[in-house]
XYZ file of C-alpha atoms in Angstrom:
565
model
C 138.314 285.310 296.188
C 137.549 287.186 293.558
C 137.163 284.399 290.478
C 134.783 282.354 292.871
C 133.231 286.440 292.934
C 133.058 285.659 289.127
C 131.547 283.203 289.233
C 128.779 283.210 291.947
C 127.519 286.958 291.040
C 125.510 287.222 287.467
C 124.159 289.178 285.236
C 121.434 292.120 287.206
C 118.089 291.256 287.970
C 115.648 293.858 288.015
C 111.820 294.331 290.104
C 109.431 296.479 289.713
C 108.090 297.249 292.836
C 104.992 299.795 292.253
C 102.734 297.760 289.789
C 99.357 300.786 288.145
C 95.686 299.471 286.601
C 96.754 298.115 283.799
C 98.039 299.983 281.385
C 96.399 302.390 277.968
C 97.072 301.699 274.307
C 98.141 304.474 272.575
C 95.751 304.333 268.489
C 97.686 304.654 266.106
C 94.292 304.096 262.907
C 93.475 301.690 260.909
C 95.180 299.669 257.721
C 94.160 297.092 255.126
C 97.364 295.463 255.144
C 98.770 292.849 257.211
C 99.990 293.753 260.197
C 103.964 292.112 260.510
C 106.150 292.117 263.355
C 109.712 290.592 262.315
C 112.201 290.343 266.071
C 116.003 289.964 265.409
C 118.189 286.846 265.847
C 117.389 285.884 269.356
C 114.587 287.552 270.225
C 110.925 285.816 270.433
C 107.676 287.160 269.929
C 104.958 286.276 272.062
C 101.501 285.873 271.993
C 100.229 285.153 275.675
C 99.581 281.535 275.151
C 103.262 280.619 273.260
C 106.360 282.304 272.646
C 107.214 282.310 268.920
C 110.072 283.451 265.906
C 110.894 285.235 263.120
C 108.481 287.199 261.301
C 104.152 286.834 263.130
C 101.951 287.585 260.801
C 98.478 289.118 261.678
C 95.307 289.740 258.538
C 92.050 289.812 258.010
C 90.202 285.673 256.618
C 86.820 285.642 255.721
C 86.664 283.842 259.400
C 88.974 286.775 261.124
C 92.648 287.103 261.927
C 94.849 285.435 260.265
C 98.368 285.005 262.640
C 100.346 283.222 260.509
C 104.618 282.687 262.300
C 107.305 282.916 258.994
C 110.319 281.693 260.086
C 113.867 278.951 258.592
C 112.744 275.561 257.478
C 114.899 274.783 261.225
C 113.310 276.750 263.624
C 110.761 275.582 262.610
C 111.410 272.397 263.457
C 112.619 273.246 266.266
C 109.275 274.189 267.064
C 107.509 270.786 266.719
C 106.170 268.526 269.415
C 106.149 265.693 268.308
C 108.200 262.920 270.216
C 109.152 262.908 273.916
C 113.043 264.703 273.867
C 114.695 262.652 276.110
C 113.888 259.927 272.577
C 117.707 258.663 271.129
C 118.979 260.606 269.066
C 118.934 258.491 265.772
C 114.739 258.384 266.230
C 114.763 262.008 266.834
C 116.820 263.084 263.569
C 115.312 260.426 261.876
C 111.742 262.367 262.972
C 112.771 265.539 262.018
C 113.801 264.610 258.489
C 110.184 262.920 258.680
C 108.943 265.479 259.382
C 110.385 268.288 257.057
C 110.209 266.552 254.268
C 105.827 266.367 255.005
C 105.970 269.988 255.536
C 108.030 270.658 252.055
C 105.541 268.425 250.546
C 102.143 269.611 251.683
C 104.356 273.533 250.893
C 104.531 271.967 247.068
C 100.773 270.878 247.189
C 99.555 274.192 248.543
C 96.810 272.813 250.484
C 96.540 275.898 252.004
C 97.216 279.324 250.500
C 94.073 280.187 251.155
C 94.628 280.897 253.593
C 97.736 282.882 253.351
C 100.236 280.655 255.214
C 102.293 276.425 253.565
C 101.083 274.221 256.443
C 99.213 274.584 260.054
C 99.988 273.960 263.271
C 97.677 271.872 264.238
C 97.734 267.558 264.051
C 95.754 267.996 260.827
C 99.702 269.197 259.600
C 101.813 268.416 262.040
C 101.869 270.185 266.162
C 104.098 273.510 266.283
C 104.437 274.317 269.331
C 106.462 277.955 269.360
C 109.364 278.325 270.678
C 109.183 277.367 274.587
C 109.894 273.536 273.307
C 112.841 273.918 272.075
C 114.275 276.595 275.504
C 112.662 273.652 278.221
C 114.470 270.703 279.748
C 116.113 268.597 277.297
C 115.079 270.952 274.096
C 118.509 271.804 273.401
C 118.638 267.367 272.450
C 116.019 268.415 269.360
C 117.674 271.037 268.602
C 121.026 269.722 267.951
C 118.851 266.878 266.107
C 117.921 269.622 263.671
C 121.222 270.738 263.331
C 123.048 267.326 262.964
C 120.141 266.696 259.940
C 119.393 269.980 258.435
C 118.612 270.122 254.936
C 118.081 266.940 254.235
C 114.679 265.150 253.217
C 113.362 262.232 251.320
C 112.554 262.680 247.448
C 111.666 260.341 244.908
C 113.178 258.963 242.090
C 112.417 262.027 240.880
C 113.643 264.331 243.527
C 110.374 265.553 244.558
C 109.853 264.972 248.588
C 108.252 262.232 249.528
C 104.852 262.403 251.755
C 106.385 261.046 254.545
C 103.129 260.005 257.284
C 103.822 259.098 260.226
C 101.899 257.800 263.362
C 102.198 257.352 266.876
C 102.197 253.923 266.275
C 101.157 251.361 263.949
C 100.649 247.732 266.078
C 103.339 245.891 264.022
C 102.431 246.511 260.667
C 102.636 249.825 259.280
C 99.101 250.173 256.118
C 98.988 251.086 253.500
C 98.295 255.098 252.252
C 95.139 253.989 249.654
C 94.311 251.543 252.906
C 93.502 254.308 255.457
C 93.990 257.687 252.362
C 92.190 256.705 249.372
C 91.943 259.568 247.448
C 95.963 260.670 248.490
C 96.760 257.565 245.683
C 98.846 254.605 246.526
C 102.089 255.315 247.160
C 105.341 252.950 246.566
C 106.951 253.512 249.367
C 103.295 253.729 251.477
C 102.727 249.956 251.442
C 102.545 247.571 254.540
C 106.128 246.644 256.331
C 105.705 244.306 259.210
C 107.433 246.926 262.453
C 108.667 244.243 265.144
C 109.970 246.833 267.130
C 106.480 249.090 268.185
C 105.870 246.549 270.773
C 107.245 249.276 272.298
C 104.204 251.764 272.102
C 101.464 251.405 275.402
C 99.343 251.509 271.994
C 100.396 248.728 270.705
C 97.432 247.062 271.594
C 94.421 248.380 274.015
C 91.183 246.916 274.370
C 87.969 248.740 275.188
C 84.837 247.328 277.114
C 81.769 248.469 276.313
C 78.336 248.309 277.889
C 75.418 247.446 275.511
C 73.134 250.403 277.044
C 76.262 252.933 276.067
C 77.142 251.477 272.103
C 73.624 252.110 272.068
C 73.474 255.356 273.307
C 76.421 256.613 271.516
C 75.530 255.320 268.198
C 72.334 257.421 268.525
C 74.608 260.285 268.316
C 75.496 259.208 264.387
C 73.174 260.813 261.715
C 73.876 256.725 259.763
C 74.661 254.846 263.007
C 71.491 255.807 264.741
C 69.236 253.766 262.363
C 70.420 250.565 264.068
C 69.780 251.128 267.243
C 69.471 248.982 268.923
C 72.078 246.571 267.599
C 72.432 244.159 267.198
C 76.182 243.480 265.917
C 78.848 245.706 264.980
C 81.746 243.821 262.574
C 84.596 245.223 260.408
C 84.370 244.892 256.255
C 88.329 244.815 254.704
C 88.387 246.963 251.375
C 90.452 245.958 249.074
C 92.531 248.489 247.853
C 90.491 251.721 249.968
C 90.015 251.615 253.599
C 87.756 249.649 255.412
C 84.090 250.134 256.623
C 82.314 248.744 259.850
C 78.291 247.474 259.886
C 77.010 247.973 262.404
C 73.225 245.814 262.632
C 70.498 246.712 263.860
C 68.072 244.057 266.452
C 65.302 245.109 263.158
C 67.591 244.132 260.568
C 69.699 247.334 259.684
C 73.308 247.513 258.442
C 74.938 250.907 258.202
C 77.754 251.286 257.684
C 80.438 254.014 257.889
C 84.457 253.746 257.353
C 86.435 252.782 260.431
C 88.553 256.354 260.952
C 84.882 257.454 260.398
C 83.677 255.784 263.763
C 86.450 255.807 265.193
C 86.408 259.471 265.439
C 83.146 259.607 265.891
C 83.083 257.099 268.724
C 86.332 258.633 270.874
C 84.081 263.139 269.948
C 80.733 260.658 271.407
C 81.453 258.819 273.508
C 82.794 261.330 276.849
C 79.944 263.173 276.197
C 77.535 260.017 277.008
C 79.739 259.133 279.923
C 82.393 261.358 281.224
C 84.081 258.516 283.972
C 84.247 255.967 281.697
C 85.404 257.804 278.076
C 88.539 257.699 277.336
C 88.776 254.473 279.242
C 92.094 253.536 281.564
C 95.216 252.651 280.069
C 95.482 249.738 282.721
C 98.891 249.776 282.965
C 98.654 250.601 286.248
C 99.801 254.018 285.716
C 96.476 256.085 286.653
C 96.352 257.645 282.870
C 93.754 257.053 280.878
C 94.112 256.372 276.280
C 94.399 259.587 274.848
C 91.311 258.896 272.925
C 88.087 255.825 273.256
C 88.809 254.763 270.018
C 92.762 254.883 269.721
C 93.175 254.297 265.885
C 91.060 252.083 262.675
C 92.771 248.554 263.101
C 89.636 247.398 265.551
C 88.264 244.296 266.415
C 84.430 243.926 267.435
C 83.006 241.258 269.887
C 79.163 241.113 270.308
C 77.806 238.952 273.720
C 74.968 240.128 275.341
C 76.192 242.427 277.986
C 79.045 244.737 276.077
C 80.734 245.376 272.844
C 84.315 244.495 273.159
C 86.291 246.692 270.786
C 90.215 245.455 270.415
C 92.561 247.590 268.754
C 95.796 248.369 267.926
C 97.667 251.739 267.897
C 97.071 254.630 267.845
C 96.713 256.725 264.893
C 96.342 255.974 261.188
C 99.422 253.362 260.884
C 100.981 255.057 257.719
C 104.297 254.860 256.837
C 106.742 255.066 259.755
C 105.791 254.685 263.754
C 106.970 256.978 265.891
C 107.483 253.927 268.518
C 108.512 252.072 265.840
C 110.917 254.457 265.968
C 112.029 254.767 269.691
C 111.952 250.762 269.382
C 114.737 250.758 265.910
C 116.713 253.680 267.785
C 117.005 251.691 270.665
C 118.425 248.584 268.936
C 120.682 250.511 267.747
C 119.152 251.829 264.331
C 120.208 255.189 262.202
C 118.383 257.378 261.587
C 118.689 256.709 257.661
C 118.159 253.446 258.998
C 114.930 253.801 260.536
C 113.257 256.038 257.321
C 115.061 253.378 254.515
C 112.533 250.281 257.309
C 108.920 252.304 256.705
C 109.419 254.624 252.507
C 110.517 251.386 250.894
C 114.558 251.704 251.898
C 114.903 254.916 250.584
C 117.190 256.922 252.688
C 117.482 261.258 253.445
C 119.375 262.901 250.318
C 120.562 267.084 250.924
C 118.779 268.422 247.805
C 119.173 272.300 245.716
C 115.998 273.912 246.324
C 114.598 272.549 249.526
C 113.112 275.902 250.853
C 114.097 277.998 253.310
C 111.611 279.397 254.747
C 107.807 278.260 256.211
C 104.639 280.004 256.754
C 103.297 278.666 259.952
C 98.918 279.262 260.484
C 99.177 280.071 264.305
C 95.766 280.238 265.103
C 92.765 282.054 262.663
C 89.234 283.386 263.589
C 90.163 285.335 265.882
C 88.837 289.360 267.408
C 92.860 289.924 267.427
C 95.858 289.302 268.544
C 98.448 290.847 271.485
C 102.344 290.484 270.179
C 104.927 291.437 272.899
C 108.789 291.052 271.454
C 111.286 290.342 273.718
C 113.704 292.185 271.671
C 113.207 295.292 269.892
C 111.034 294.060 266.729
C 110.413 295.852 263.073
C 107.217 296.490 262.414
C 105.909 296.417 259.895
C 102.555 297.432 257.207
C 101.330 296.540 254.379
C 104.421 297.936 252.407
C 105.465 300.756 255.426
C 107.629 301.115 258.554
C 106.136 301.642 261.594
C 109.439 301.687 263.633
C 112.379 299.539 263.663
C 111.752 299.290 267.284
C 108.508 298.817 268.621
C 108.986 297.486 272.141
C 106.008 296.145 275.248
C 103.038 294.761 274.083
C 101.332 295.308 271.081
C 97.619 294.454 269.501
C 95.959 294.287 266.527
C 92.313 293.632 266.602
C 89.498 293.199 263.301
C 87.120 296.152 262.942
C 83.790 295.657 260.894
C 84.482 296.195 258.208
C 88.059 294.043 258.239
C 90.073 296.885 258.464
C 92.651 296.629 260.784
C 93.412 298.688 264.357
C 96.600 298.707 265.465
C 97.752 299.703 269.184
C 101.198 300.131 270.442
C 101.837 300.122 273.983
C 100.377 302.848 276.571
C 103.462 305.529 276.582
C 104.635 305.219 272.530
C 106.127 308.316 270.900
C 106.122 310.537 274.503
C 108.869 311.830 275.349
C 111.110 309.507 277.375
C 111.440 310.662 281.319
C 113.684 308.178 283.142
C 114.260 308.801 287.405
C 118.425 309.950 287.782
C 119.479 306.546 289.195
C 119.552 306.498 293.276
C 121.787 303.750 294.926
C 121.893 302.074 298.725
C 125.300 301.673 298.806
C 127.420 304.818 297.078
C 130.804 303.267 298.281
C 130.737 299.502 298.361
C 133.516 297.205 298.909
C 134.211 295.046 295.419
C 132.628 292.377 297.419
C 129.264 293.328 297.568
C 125.706 293.680 295.653
C 124.848 297.010 295.645
C 121.337 298.174 294.360
C 119.731 300.666 291.772
C 116.938 301.887 291.613
C 115.004 304.275 288.908
C 111.411 305.214 287.396
C 110.750 305.249 283.280
C 107.829 306.685 282.096
C 107.638 304.431 279.099
C 108.298 300.960 278.156
C 112.488 300.737 276.744
C 115.621 298.873 276.677
C 117.329 299.317 279.962
C 121.321 298.752 280.494
C 124.137 299.449 283.404
C 125.601 301.261 282.663
C 129.674 302.642 283.694
C 131.758 305.015 283.287
C 135.316 305.171 285.024
C 136.072 308.959 286.776
C 137.187 310.068 283.807
C 134.414 309.673 281.916
C 135.222 307.094 280.037
C 132.346 303.825 279.327
C 134.376 300.939 281.523
C 131.320 298.770 281.225
C 126.797 298.209 279.584
C 125.361 295.296 281.447
C 121.743 294.602 279.680
C 118.632 293.652 282.003
C 116.266 293.563 278.313
C 112.984 295.126 278.085
C 111.273 296.922 280.736
C 107.270 298.112 281.523
C 106.826 301.194 283.108
C 107.490 301.713 286.258
C 110.067 302.362 289.290
C 112.839 299.320 288.989
C 115.218 298.399 290.515
C 118.130 295.988 289.905
C 120.885 294.418 292.176
C 124.272 295.065 290.069
C 126.519 293.071 290.630
C 129.709 295.556 290.372
C 130.696 294.371 286.645
C 133.636 295.474 285.471
C 134.736 294.856 281.945
C 135.686 291.691 280.105
C 132.749 290.006 282.724
C 135.180 290.793 286.084
C 134.545 293.271 288.682
C 135.357 296.348 288.756
C 139.033 297.700 290.214
C 138.417 300.288 293.342
C 137.807 303.997 292.031
C 134.779 305.840 291.852
C 132.568 305.449 288.702
C 130.121 306.841 287.318
C 127.121 304.831 287.863
C 123.137 305.030 284.854
C 120.438 302.809 284.408
C 120.227 303.932 280.821
C 116.746 303.609 278.481
C 116.383 304.114 275.311
C 113.260 304.265 273.788
C 111.414 302.998 270.797
C 113.254 306.209 268.898
C 116.075 305.379 269.930
C 116.282 307.990 272.702
C 117.978 307.689 275.668
C 118.317 308.651 279.126
C 119.658 308.343 282.666
C 121.504 310.357 285.116
C 124.766 308.354 286.807
C 124.892 308.418 290.202
C 128.640 308.673 291.703
C 129.582 305.301 293.580
C 133.210 304.323 294.938
C 134.636 301.176 294.777
C 136.549 300.547 298.673
C 138.769 297.390 298.358
C 137.278 293.855 299.643
C 141.260 292.735 300.616
C 143.445 294.028 303.581
C 147.109 294.304 304.135
C 148.276 293.422 306.922
C 149.045 296.142 308.151
C 145.879 297.126 307.785
C 144.908 294.943 308.756
C 146.692 296.069 312.116
C 144.779 299.872 311.926
C 140.689 297.905 311.165
C 138.586 295.866 311.449
C 137.878 293.595 307.368
C 135.430 294.202 305.412
C 131.983 293.938 306.137
C 130.324 290.411 304.800
C 128.422 291.817 301.255
C 125.227 293.068 302.830
C 123.164 290.594 300.388
C 123.859 287.032 298.889
C 126.000 286.648 295.676
C 124.750 283.145 294.963
C 121.411 284.568 294.877
C 121.898 287.148 292.170
C 123.861 284.572 290.115
C 121.101 282.705 289.435
C 119.425 285.176 287.253
C 116.297 285.155 288.994
C 113.480 288.096 288.475
C 111.209 288.876 290.914
C 107.637 290.389 290.471
C 105.405 291.711 287.852
C 106.907 290.662 284.933
C 109.691 293.648 285.503
C 111.661 292.854 282.711
C 110.226 291.448 279.191
C 113.008 290.281 277.575
C 116.571 289.434 280.512
C 118.708 289.246 278.997
C 120.123 286.134 281.157
C 117.080 285.664 282.553
C 114.549 284.389 279.906
C 112.173 281.909 282.133
C 111.099 278.974 279.127
C 107.094 277.638 278.950
C 108.049 274.062 278.398
C 105.115 272.314 276.671
C 105.473 268.825 277.393
C 105.579 267.647 273.900
């Protein structure tokens, strides 16, 4: 029975009973240098929409506030949301190594340095979702793929990283880099290759039918293409050594030409405005879902009738380098991660260079007026070269002022003396099998823990609860003893102890006498058996935090907000 209780009775949880009005902020003044929040290992920095690890930096740029996440290279890769986490292990590992290589290539180019970071967080670079994805369902598979391939990248004969481009689907044949990105040159490892495994893609082949009136309405919105309205014909012109061109001929003979990718993105942007019910169109696979865009790639073929303009397309994305769906098909066919990469990048296989960067700076937000940062554990805050605190708790905020300086706000109560009400309990004499309610009130953000001392005053156990908000807290305590066990019967002082941003600790104990939960045969003859526990151990063992966010970063009870890849 005791072992069963140890399984069922988990870590303590807390309930904020009295949530008052929105807390005030403490104005810490105006600064010119960047503000940096550096979380300890295992902790996160919550920016409201996503959580990040490492260091979050806020600085002033021409458009406003720029927010950068600086973190280890592998932690960056763990935050990428590029493929479903259920895909084969070899496919995940190939994606990790392609992404690591591409990020290193971006860092060497320095294209984003003027904005204060190494790489962006959007599809313009690689989609970086922070910590939520890897800590959600299936995230352990992605994390394992990052760990299994740590330090491995694709390099050329000179030891430089490849331009390891990849896209969702290539329609059965990848494209040469020079066909899509002529300004980036003709790389020998980015040449067309047949890819029958891409057939697993739902975007391998697709078709969109435009009523002619709709196509005319779309083209009329274009600066160049409007000259060919009403249209008479549309065709794709292949260009050797460069990007294909779409030519639209108007009924008066006017010809308007744009690159195929320009046409693709223009139509994709404008069509939903012309008819949001029709564009993007339904996928036609019975799923009821729409295509992710009206035109999915620039691999296009046109058929013009008296009623319609029919566009037949192949693939999704630019089609250069690795097809993610093709990598899926290869993984399902038994290819290794190295074999998948070699198939797309000219036979080159990954290696482990010594000069791979250890950290990366990711631009996660730009042109903001302010940013709010909530650490899950005590966090170091610096402004320029000055350290403000090593134990930031609660919600902090940085805002841009008209003179392009930064104003920093700490949470309500920051710097005030710590005040903690004495601990009280509803069960001063519990049976050893019971769950006991402890409560206290704190006046500001603190780290909260349950501290148990025996009759001699020696500490028996400390159970951390995480970061708690100002206000009243109730904690369901499972009579935790040393080494994860339960307390032996006896007398104890039990306190909810709070530690603030200055490291000050406070919390007066309550006397608790734990009674034996079993009776001997003789004892059974003299009196009743111990009562049934007043609370369900199972409900506590699940580690649920109830209420208005009483614990910002409860140990063992973190709720992840998964972002689907």
